[in-house]
PDB file of C-alpha atoms (C1' of nucleotides) in Angstrom:
ATOM      1  CA  VAL A   1     -18.837  -4.906  21.128  1.00  0.00           C
ATOM      2  CA  GLU A   2     -19.536  -4.885  17.533  1.00  0.00           C
ATOM      3  CA  SER A   3     -17.289  -3.330  14.778  1.00  0.00           C
ATOM      4  CA  ASP A   4     -18.496   0.372  14.302  1.00  0.00           C
ATOM      5  CA  VAL A   5     -18.702  -0.093  10.221  1.00  0.00           C
ATOM      6  CA  PHE A   6     -22.313  -2.087  11.765  1.00  0.00           C
ATOM      7  CA  LEU A   7     -24.079   1.309  12.675  1.00  0.00           C
ATOM      8  CA  ALA A   8     -25.695   3.625  10.424  1.00  0.00           C
ATOM      9  CA  ASP A   9     -25.465   6.976  11.438  1.00  0.00           C
ATOM     10  CA  CYS A  10     -21.567   6.463  12.518  1.00  0.00           C
ATOM     11  CA  PRO A  11     -18.559   8.153  11.566  1.00  0.00           C
ATOM     12  CA  ALA A  12     -16.937   4.970  10.190  1.00  0.00           C
ATOM     13  CA  ARG A  13     -19.719   4.550   8.215  1.00  0.00           C
ATOM     14  CA  THR A  14     -20.098   7.793   6.836  1.00  0.00           C
ATOM     15  CA  THR A  15     -16.174   7.836   6.325  1.00  0.00           C
ATOM     16  CA  LEU A  16     -16.605   3.813   4.512  1.00  0.00           C
ATOM     17  CA  SER A  17     -19.438   5.413   1.860  1.00  0.00           C
ATOM     18  CA  LEU A  18     -17.106   8.280   0.942  1.00  0.00           C
ATOM     19  CA  VAL A  19     -14.360   5.891  -0.310  1.00  0.00           C
ATOM     20  CA  ALA A  20     -16.475   3.077  -1.229  1.00  0.00           C
ATOM     21  CA  ASP A  21     -17.746   3.717  -4.652  1.00  0.00           C
ATOM     22  CA  THR A  22     -16.100   2.756  -7.820  1.00  0.00           C
ATOM     23  CA  TRP A  23     -15.175   6.678  -9.353  1.00  0.00           C
ATOM     24  CA  SER A  24     -13.312   7.095  -5.718  1.00  0.00           C
ATOM     25  CA  VAL A  25     -11.458   3.700  -6.093  1.00  0.00           C
ATOM     26  CA  VAL A  26     -10.585   4.106  -9.558  1.00  0.00           C
ATOM     27  CA  VAL A  27      -9.418   8.524  -8.672  1.00  0.00           C
ATOM     28  CA  VAL A  28      -7.413   7.375  -5.956  1.00  0.00           C
ATOM     29  CA  PHE A  29      -5.867   4.263  -7.603  1.00  0.00           C
ATOM     30  CA  ALA A  30      -4.904   6.445 -10.637  1.00  0.00           C
ATOM     31  CA  LEU A  31      -2.894   8.707  -7.878  1.00  0.00           C
ATOM     32  CA  ARG A  32      -1.078   6.249  -6.794  1.00  0.00           C
ATOM     33  CA  ASP A  33       2.288   7.200  -8.641  1.00  0.00           C
ATOM     34  CA  GLY A  34       2.155  10.803  -7.978  1.00  0.00           C
ATOM     35  CA  PRO A  35      -0.094  14.183  -9.465  1.00  0.00           C
ATOM     36  CA  ASN A  36      -2.259  14.008 -12.311  1.00  0.00           C
ATOM     37  CA  ARG A  37      -3.938  16.709 -14.406  1.00  0.00           C
ATOM     38  CA  TYR A  38      -7.426  17.004 -14.612  1.00  0.00           C
ATOM     39  CA  GLY A  39      -7.241  16.365 -18.314  1.00  0.00           C
ATOM     40  CA  THR A  40      -4.883  13.193 -17.940  1.00  0.00           C
ATOM     41  CA  LEU A  41      -7.424  11.514 -15.249  1.00  0.00           C
ATOM     42  CA  LEU A  42      -9.856  12.483 -17.933  1.00  0.00           C
ATOM     43  CA  THR A  43      -8.368  10.377 -20.606  1.00  0.00           C
ATOM     44  CA  ARG A  44      -6.604   7.714 -18.311  1.00  0.00           C
ATOM     45  CA  ILE A  45      -9.889   6.556 -16.679  1.00  0.00           C
ATOM     46  CA  GLY A  46     -12.072   5.170 -19.130  1.00  0.00           C
ATOM     47  CA  GLY A  47     -15.801   6.169 -18.996  1.00  0.00           C
ATOM     48  CA  VAL A  48     -15.899   8.913 -16.344  1.00  0.00           C
ATOM     49  CA  SER A  49     -17.524  12.187 -17.457  1.00  0.00           C
ATOM     50  CA  LYS A  50     -16.073  15.518 -16.891  1.00  0.00           C
ATOM     51  CA  LYS A  51     -18.881  16.209 -14.658  1.00  0.00           C
ATOM     52  CA  MET A  52     -18.538  12.600 -12.088  1.00  0.00           C
ATOM     53  CA  LEU A  53     -14.443  13.100 -12.435  1.00  0.00           C
ATOM     54  CA  THR A  54     -14.588  16.479 -11.097  1.00  0.00           C
ATOM     55  CA  GLN A  55     -17.485  15.517  -8.224  1.00  0.00           C
ATOM     56  CA  THR A  56     -15.766  12.871  -6.879  1.00  0.00           C
ATOM     57  CA  LEU A  57     -11.881  15.049  -6.822  1.00  0.00           C
ATOM     58  CA  HIS A  58     -13.802  17.601  -5.295  1.00  0.00           C
ATOM     59  CA  LYS A  59     -15.747  15.519  -2.867  1.00  0.00           C
ATOM     60  CA  LEU A  60     -12.087  13.636  -1.675  1.00  0.00           C
ATOM     61  CA  ALA A  61     -10.687  17.129  -1.874  1.00  0.00           C
ATOM     62  CA  ALA A  62     -13.080  18.219   0.939  1.00  0.00           C
ATOM     63  CA  ASN A  63     -12.470  15.444   2.759  1.00  0.00           C
ATOM     64  CA  GLY A  64      -9.273  15.958   2.958  1.00  0.00           C
ATOM     65  CA  LEU A  65      -7.615  13.061   0.732  1.00  0.00           C
ATOM     66  CA  VAL A  66      -7.055  14.320  -2.197  1.00  0.00           C
ATOM     67  CA  GLU A  67      -5.081  18.062  -2.675  1.00  0.00           C
ATOM     68  CA  ARG A  68      -5.673  20.219  -5.826  1.00  0.00           C
ATOM     69  CA  ARG A  69      -3.063  22.527  -7.050  1.00  0.00           C
ATOM     70  CA  THR A  70      -3.102  24.974  -9.595  1.00  0.00           C
ATOM     71  CA  ILE A  71      -0.190  24.497 -12.187  1.00  0.00           C
ATOM     72  CA  ARG A  72       1.413  28.073 -13.649  1.00  0.00           C
ATOM     73  CA  SER A  73       3.692  26.898 -15.593  1.00  0.00           C
ATOM     74  CA  ALA A  74       3.123  26.103 -19.370  1.00  0.00           C
ATOM     75  CA  PRO A  75       1.042  24.724 -20.091  1.00  0.00           C
ATOM     76  CA  PRO A  76      -1.429  25.935 -17.076  1.00  0.00           C
ATOM     77  CA  GLY A  77      -3.568  23.737 -15.730  1.00  0.00           C
ATOM     78  CA  THR A  78      -4.404  21.610 -12.326  1.00  0.00           C
ATOM     79  CA  GLU A  79      -3.152  19.086 -10.911  1.00  0.00           C
ATOM     80  CA  TYR A  80      -4.109  16.754  -8.068  1.00  0.00           C
ATOM     81  CA  ALA A  81      -2.392  14.732  -5.377  1.00  0.00           C
ATOM     82  CA  LEU A  82      -3.044  12.381  -2.619  1.00  0.00           C
ATOM     83  CA  THR A  83      -2.752  13.746   0.705  1.00  0.00           C
ATOM     84  CA  PRO A  84      -0.740  11.997   3.450  1.00  0.00           C
ATOM     85  CA  LEU A  85      -4.463  11.017   4.738  1.00  0.00           C
ATOM     86  CA  GLY A  86      -5.297   9.464   0.976  1.00  0.00           C
ATOM     87  CA  GLN A  87      -2.143   7.715   0.905  1.00  0.00           C
ATOM     88  CA  SER A  88      -2.833   5.820   3.834  1.00  0.00           C
ATOM     89  CA  LEU A  89      -5.677   4.863   2.143  1.00  0.00           C
ATOM     90  CA  LEU A  90      -3.966   3.549  -0.719  1.00  0.00           C
ATOM     91  CA  GLU A  91      -2.906   0.247   0.328  1.00  0.00           C
ATOM     92  CA  PRO A  92      -6.873  -1.109   0.603  1.00  0.00           C
ATOM     93  CA  VAL A  93      -7.553   0.251  -2.271  1.00  0.00           C
ATOM     94  CA  ILE A  94      -4.860  -0.930  -4.390  1.00  0.00           C
ATOM     95  CA  ALA A  95      -5.845  -4.490  -2.532  1.00  0.00           C
ATOM     96  CA  LEU A  96      -9.237  -3.961  -3.532  1.00  0.00           C
ATOM     97  CA  SER A  97      -8.153  -3.012  -7.282  1.00  0.00           C
ATOM     98  CA  ARG A  98      -5.690  -5.833  -7.482  1.00  0.00           C
ATOM     99  CA  TRP A  99      -8.451  -8.358  -6.291  1.00  0.00           C
ATOM    100  CA  ALA A 100     -11.023  -6.643  -9.057  1.00  0.00           C
ATOM    101  CA  GLU A 101      -8.353  -7.819 -11.615  1.00  0.00           C
ATOM    102  CA  ARG A 102      -7.424 -10.901 -10.591  1.00  0.00           C
ATOM    103  CA  ASN A 103     -10.903 -12.494 -10.051  1.00  0.00           C
ATOM    104  CA  ALA A 104     -12.798 -10.555 -12.723  1.00  0.00           C
ATOM    105  CA  GLU A 105     -13.213 -13.481 -14.720  1.00  0.00           C
ATOM    106  CA  GLN A 106     -13.940 -15.752 -12.076  1.00  0.00           C
ATOM    107  CA  VAL A 107     -16.545 -13.818 -11.475  1.00  0.00           C
ATOM    108  CA  ALA A 108     -17.940 -13.201 -14.979  1.00  0.00           C
ATOM    109  CA  GLU A 109     -17.901 -16.832 -15.301  1.00  0.00           C
ATOM    110  CA  VAL A 110     -19.851 -17.673 -12.251  1.00  0.00           C
ATOM    111  CA  ARG A 111     -22.622 -14.760 -13.443  1.00  0.00           C
ATOM    112  CA  ASP A 112     -22.900 -16.121 -16.695  1.00  0.00           C
ATOM    113  CA  GLY A 113     -22.928 -19.706 -16.018  1.00  0.00           C
ATOM    114  CA  GLY A 114     -25.599 -19.277 -13.309  1.00  0.00           C
ATOM    115  CA  ARG A 115     -28.185 -18.098 -16.021  1.00  0.00           C
TER     116      ARG A 115
ATOM    117  CA  VAL B   1       0.314  -0.878 -20.256  1.00  0.00           C
ATOM    118  CA  GLU B   2      -2.132   0.690 -17.666  1.00  0.00           C
ATOM    119  CA  SER B   3      -3.979  -1.309 -15.478  1.00  0.00           C
ATOM    120  CA  ASP B   4      -7.202  -3.001 -16.271  1.00  0.00           C
ATOM    121  CA  VAL B   5      -9.818  -0.966 -13.621  1.00  0.00           C
ATOM    122  CA  PHE B   6      -8.904   2.601 -15.636  1.00  0.00           C
ATOM    123  CA  LEU B   7     -10.764   0.773 -18.778  1.00  0.00           C
ATOM    124  CA  ALA B   8     -14.499   1.082 -18.770  1.00  0.00           C
ATOM    125  CA  ASP B   9     -16.286  -1.777 -19.923  1.00  0.00           C
ATOM    126  CA  CYS B  10     -13.710  -4.338 -19.169  1.00  0.00           C
ATOM    127  CA  PRO B  11     -14.282  -7.203 -16.403  1.00  0.00           C
ATOM    128  CA  ALA B  12     -11.968  -5.745 -13.688  1.00  0.00           C
ATOM    129  CA  ARG B  13     -14.211  -2.222 -13.421  1.00  0.00           C
ATOM    130  CA  THR B  14     -17.442  -4.788 -13.966  1.00  0.00           C
ATOM    131  CA  THR B  15     -16.137  -6.840 -10.964  1.00  0.00           C
ATOM    132  CA  LEU B  16     -14.847  -3.397  -9.017  1.00  0.00           C
ATOM    133  CA  SER B  17     -18.165  -1.563  -9.112  1.00  0.00           C
ATOM    134  CA  LEU B  18     -20.060  -4.926  -8.083  1.00  0.00           C
ATOM    135  CA  VAL B  19     -17.944  -5.018  -4.747  1.00  0.00           C
ATOM    136  CA  ALA B  20     -16.785  -1.527  -4.113  1.00  0.00           C
ATOM    137  CA  ASP B  21     -20.408  -0.085  -2.633  1.00  0.00           C
ATOM    138  CA  THR B  22     -21.038   0.525   1.273  1.00  0.00           C
ATOM    139  CA  TRP B  23     -23.611  -2.258   1.380  1.00  0.00           C
ATOM    140  CA  SER B  24     -21.401  -5.053  -0.581  1.00  0.00           C
ATOM    141  CA  VAL B  25     -18.832  -4.529   1.978  1.00  0.00           C
ATOM    142  CA  VAL B  26     -20.279  -4.193   5.046  1.00  0.00           C
ATOM    143  CA  VAL B  27     -22.293  -7.311   4.320  1.00  0.00           C
ATOM    144  CA  VAL B  28     -19.195  -8.903   3.635  1.00  0.00           C
ATOM    145  CA  PHE B  29     -17.405  -7.262   6.159  1.00  0.00           C
ATOM    146  CA  ALA B  30     -20.552  -9.065   8.774  1.00  0.00           C
ATOM    147  CA  LEU B  31     -19.914 -12.656   7.264  1.00  0.00           C
ATOM    148  CA  ARG B  32     -16.126 -12.673   8.267  1.00  0.00           C
ATOM    149  CA  ASP B  33     -16.711 -14.754  11.269  1.00  0.00           C
ATOM    150  CA  GLY B  34     -18.917 -17.390   9.645  1.00  0.00           C
ATOM    151  CA  PRO B  35     -22.407 -17.872   8.364  1.00  0.00           C
ATOM    152  CA  ASN B  36     -24.896 -15.665   9.584  1.00  0.00           C
ATOM    153  CA  ARG B  37     -29.033 -15.567   9.194  1.00  0.00           C
ATOM    154  CA  TYR B  38     -31.022 -13.202   7.341  1.00  0.00           C
ATOM    155  CA  GLY B  39     -32.490 -11.493  10.320  1.00  0.00           C
ATOM    156  CA  THR B  40     -29.230 -11.783  11.774  1.00  0.00           C
ATOM    157  CA  LEU B  41     -27.505  -9.474   9.318  1.00  0.00           C
ATOM    158  CA  LEU B  42     -30.606  -7.479   9.234  1.00  0.00           C
ATOM    159  CA  THR B  43     -30.465  -6.403  13.119  1.00  0.00           C
ATOM    160  CA  ARG B  44     -26.826  -6.418  13.256  1.00  0.00           C
ATOM    161  CA  ILE B  45     -26.210  -4.083  10.527  1.00  0.00           C
ATOM    162  CA  GLY B  46     -27.305  -1.046  11.185  1.00  0.00           C
ATOM    163  CA  GLY B  47     -29.868   1.172   8.648  1.00  0.00           C
ATOM    164  CA  VAL B  48     -30.232  -1.426   6.324  1.00  0.00           C
ATOM    165  CA  SER B  49     -33.910  -2.086   5.177  1.00  0.00           C
ATOM    166  CA  LYS B  50     -35.031  -5.755   3.873  1.00  0.00           C
ATOM    167  CA  LYS B  51     -34.959  -4.827   0.213  1.00  0.00           C
ATOM    168  CA  MET B  52     -31.372  -3.269   0.212  1.00  0.00           C
ATOM    169  CA  LEU B  53     -29.888  -6.666   2.362  1.00  0.00           C
ATOM    170  CA  THR B  54     -31.881  -8.943  -0.162  1.00  0.00           C
ATOM    171  CA  GLN B  55     -30.567  -7.123  -3.050  1.00  0.00           C
ATOM    172  CA  THR B  56     -27.017  -7.128  -2.047  1.00  0.00           C
ATOM    173  CA  LEU B  57     -27.516 -10.727  -0.523  1.00  0.00           C
ATOM    174  CA  HIS B  58     -28.713 -11.694  -4.037  1.00  0.00           C
ATOM    175  CA  LYS B  59     -26.421  -9.914  -6.337  1.00  0.00           C
ATOM    176  CA  LEU B  60     -22.958 -11.253  -3.999  1.00  0.00           C
ATOM    177  CA  ALA B  61     -24.650 -14.832  -4.586  1.00  0.00           C
ATOM    178  CA  ALA B  62     -25.543 -14.544  -8.453  1.00  0.00           C
ATOM    179  CA  ASN B  63     -21.421 -13.191  -8.690  1.00  0.00           C
ATOM    180  CA  GLY B  64     -20.556 -16.288  -6.512  1.00  0.00           C
ATOM    181  CA  LEU B  65     -18.812 -14.401  -3.700  1.00  0.00           C
ATOM    182  CA  VAL B  66     -21.981 -15.574  -1.171  1.00  0.00           C
ATOM    183  CA  GLU B  67     -23.626 -18.468  -0.623  1.00  0.00           C
ATOM    184  CA  ARG B  68     -27.241 -18.941   0.507  1.00  0.00           C
ATOM    185  CA  ARG B  69     -27.916 -22.178   2.385  1.00  0.00           C
ATOM    186  CA  THR B  70     -31.654 -23.436   3.797  1.00  0.00           C
ATOM    187  CA  ILE B  71     -31.577 -24.460   7.797  1.00  0.00           C
ATOM    188  CA  ARG B  72     -34.398 -26.937   8.209  1.00  0.00           C
ATOM    189  CA  SER B  73     -33.860 -27.540  12.031  1.00  0.00           C
ATOM    190  CA  ALA B  74     -35.735 -25.353  14.363  1.00  0.00           C
ATOM    191  CA  PRO B  75     -35.880 -22.536  14.243  1.00  0.00           C
ATOM    192  CA  PRO B  76     -36.101 -22.562  10.394  1.00  0.00           C
ATOM    193  CA  GLY B  77     -34.625 -20.231   8.273  1.00  0.00           C
ATOM    194  CA  THR B  78     -31.641 -19.082   5.889  1.00  0.00           C
ATOM    195  CA  GLU B  79     -28.331 -18.666   6.572  1.00  0.00           C
ATOM    196  CA  TYR B  80     -25.892 -17.065   4.159  1.00  0.00           C
ATOM    197  CA  ALA B  81     -21.788 -18.064   4.179  1.00  0.00           C
ATOM    198  CA  LEU B  82     -19.204 -16.090   2.209  1.00  0.00           C
ATOM    199  CA  THR B  83     -18.006 -18.937  -0.634  1.00  0.00           C
ATOM    200  CA  PRO B  84     -13.803 -19.396  -0.939  1.00  0.00           C
ATOM    201  CA  LEU B  85     -13.903 -16.458  -3.533  1.00  0.00           C
ATOM    202  CA  GLY B  86     -15.722 -14.619  -1.235  1.00  0.00           C
ATOM    203  CA  GLN B  87     -13.578 -15.472   1.349  1.00  0.00           C
ATOM    204  CA  SER B  88     -10.413 -14.134  -1.064  1.00  0.00           C
ATOM    205  CA  LEU B  89     -12.161 -10.803  -0.664  1.00  0.00           C
ATOM    206  CA  LEU B  90     -12.144 -10.431   3.045  1.00  0.00           C
ATOM    207  CA  GLU B  91      -8.441  -8.870   3.030  1.00  0.00           C
ATOM    208  CA  PRO B  92      -9.207  -5.697   1.171  1.00  0.00           C
ATOM    209  CA  VAL B  93     -12.329  -5.339   2.294  1.00  0.00           C
ATOM    210  CA  ILE B  94     -11.298  -5.872   5.988  1.00  0.00           C
ATOM    211  CA  ALA B  95      -8.252  -3.410   5.491  1.00  0.00           C
ATOM    212  CA  LEU B  96     -11.245  -0.897   4.111  1.00  0.00           C
ATOM    213  CA  SER B  97     -13.407  -1.319   7.200  1.00  0.00           C
ATOM    214  CA  ARG B  98      -9.996  -0.592   9.531  1.00  0.00           C
ATOM    215  CA  TRP B  99      -8.876   2.473   7.576  1.00  0.00           C
ATOM    216  CA  ALA B 100     -12.914   3.386   7.631  1.00  0.00           C
ATOM    217  CA  GLU B 101     -13.107   3.132  11.594  1.00  0.00           C
ATOM    218  CA  ARG B 102      -9.375   4.314  12.175  1.00  0.00           C
ATOM    219  CA  ASN B 103      -9.857   7.694   9.991  1.00  0.00           C
ATOM    220  CA  ALA B 104     -13.430   8.693  10.547  1.00  0.00           C
ATOM    221  CA  GLU B 105     -12.783  10.886  13.211  1.00  0.00           C
ATOM    222  CA  GLN B 106      -9.670  12.630  10.776  1.00  0.00           C
ATOM    223  CA  VAL B 107     -12.172  12.969   7.628  1.00  0.00           C
ATOM    224  CA  ALA B 108     -14.642  14.515   9.714  1.00  0.00           C
ATOM    225  CA  GLU B 109     -12.420  17.029  11.396  1.00  0.00           C
ATOM    226  CA  VAL B 110     -11.452  18.128   7.964  1.00  0.00           C
ATOM    227  CA  ARG B 111     -14.802  18.147   6.092  1.00  0.00           C
ATOM    228  CA  ASP B 112     -16.058  20.313   9.331  1.00  0.00           C
ATOM    229  CA  GLY B 113     -13.308  22.308   9.668  1.00  0.00           C
ATOM    230  CA  GLY B 114     -13.545  23.144   6.264  1.00  0.00           C
ATOM    231  CA  ARG B 115     -16.285  25.096   6.071  1.00  0.00           C
TER     232      ARG B 115
ATOM    233  C1'  DC C   1      -7.982  23.569 -20.145  1.00  0.00           C
ATOM    234  C1'  DA C   2     -11.052  22.773 -16.433  1.00  0.00           C
ATOM    235  C1'  DG C   3     -14.487  23.415 -15.041  1.00  0.00           C
ATOM    236  C1'  DG C   4     -19.528  25.999 -14.050  1.00  0.00           C
ATOM    237  C1'  DA C   5     -24.388  26.009 -15.217  1.00  0.00           C
ATOM    238  C1'  DT C   6     -28.690  23.812 -16.712  1.00  0.00           C
ATOM    239  C1'  DC C   7     -31.806  20.787 -18.153  1.00  0.00           C
ATOM    240  C1'  DC C   8     -33.592  15.799 -18.245  1.00  0.00           C
ATOM    241  C1'  DT C   9     -33.916  11.116 -17.262  1.00  0.00           C
ATOM    242  C1'  DC C  10     -34.056   6.898 -15.054  1.00  0.00           C
ATOM    243  C1'  DG C  11     -33.179   3.685 -11.873  1.00  0.00           C
ATOM    244  C1'  DA C  12     -31.409   3.301  -6.725  1.00  0.00           C
ATOM    245  C1'  DA C  13     -33.931   2.931  -2.570  1.00  0.00           C
ATOM    246  C1'  DG C  14     -37.183   3.915   1.066  1.00  0.00           C
ATOM    247  C1'  DA C  15     -42.083   2.977   2.791  1.00  0.00           C
ATOM    248  C1'  DT C  16     -46.008   0.100   3.168  1.00  0.00           C
ATOM    249  C1'  DA C  17     -48.426  -3.997   2.776  1.00  0.00           C
ATOM    250  C1'  DC C  18     -48.591  -9.080   1.849  1.00  0.00           C
ATOM    251  C1'  DT C  19     -47.012 -14.449   1.488  1.00  0.00           C
ATOM    252  C1'  DG C  20     -45.137 -19.478   1.666  1.00  0.00           C
TER     253       DG C  20
ATOM    254  C1'  DC D   1     -38.608 -16.336   9.129  1.00  0.00           C
ATOM    255  C1'  DA D   2     -37.316 -14.031   4.871  1.00  0.00           C
ATOM    256  C1'  DG D   3     -38.532 -12.467   1.777  1.00  0.00           C
ATOM    257  C1'  DT D   4     -41.671 -10.343  -2.721  1.00  0.00           C
ATOM    258  C1'  DA D   5     -45.290  -7.163  -4.583  1.00  0.00           C
ATOM    259  C1'  DT D   6     -46.101  -2.018  -5.704  1.00  0.00           C
ATOM    260  C1'  DC D   7     -45.777   2.488  -5.673  1.00  0.00           C
ATOM    261  C1'  DT D   8     -43.092   6.527  -5.063  1.00  0.00           C
ATOM    262  C1'  DT D   9     -39.951   9.439  -4.270  1.00  0.00           C
ATOM    263  C1'  DC D  10     -35.500  11.529  -4.963  1.00  0.00           C
ATOM    264  C1'  DG D  11     -31.130  12.350  -6.496  1.00  0.00           C
ATOM    265  C1'  DA D  12     -27.536  10.348  -8.870  1.00  0.00           C
ATOM    266  C1'  DG D  13     -25.178  11.025 -13.035  1.00  0.00           C
ATOM    267  C1'  DG D  14     -25.318  11.571 -18.586  1.00  0.00           C
ATOM    268  C1'  DA D  15     -25.780  15.430 -22.373  1.00  0.00           C
ATOM    269  C1'  DT D  16     -25.592  19.930 -23.770  1.00  0.00           C
ATOM    270  C1'  DC D  17     -23.717  24.710 -23.424  1.00  0.00           C
ATOM    271  C1'  DC D  18     -21.376  28.606 -21.823  1.00  0.00           C
ATOM    272  C1'  DT D  19     -16.742  30.700 -19.576  1.00  0.00           C
ATOM    273  C1'  DG D  20     -12.322  33.188 -17.208  1.00  0.00           C
TER     274       DG D  20
END
DNA sequence: CAGGATCCTCGAAGATACTG
DNA sequence: CAGTATCTTCGAGGATCCTG
């Protein structure tokens, strides 16, 4: 039989579209070394708006990939961490990110050369 | 230093956003076993419109991940295949797809249970 | 500090019809 | 068969201001 990611309206595709977007990949990748504060993520990740970061974080949290904790010690704040489920996503995400880093130049070359 | 995927307007992030979307992942995944005709892809991949399929295919082709060939033998048509560069993307993409398939149920459970 | 609320815009993407 | 063309809608996402 065909793989499930080929079928529309199936759990596999729904799940894929949850994580197969740039912000999700970057955010999960950013949490690979451990918990991060909201503000830290905002500054570490370039070009992301508060709105998008909050939205992505909450979307991932609502689906059990990320956990949100409140910090009471000084300075108070919020931190986000990968859940075990989120950590299981880490391997594919890291592989994809590394691929993008390694092949960025070649892709750019082809794209610009092809015009 | 930080990983490049954290920086906006850099080649790595541009490249990441090229492949980190659902259609790109599904299309590359669909081409994992070899070339496929346009029409075959259209029917194998559920829920994709001609417009989106053409768009995704041409975008991937413009960036050197996919190659487009014209078939002259009967029945005539067009087929798409992964380039070597596209095949190097295969491992991350397969890993991501497999993850989505394996964890779809758990994700759905968390999402629906959390309301 | 970590968002929520609001407004606004612009492009992604569906529907439909046509074509080499 | 493999697209292109056109129209339209709809929501992602930026900018800005406000708040516990």
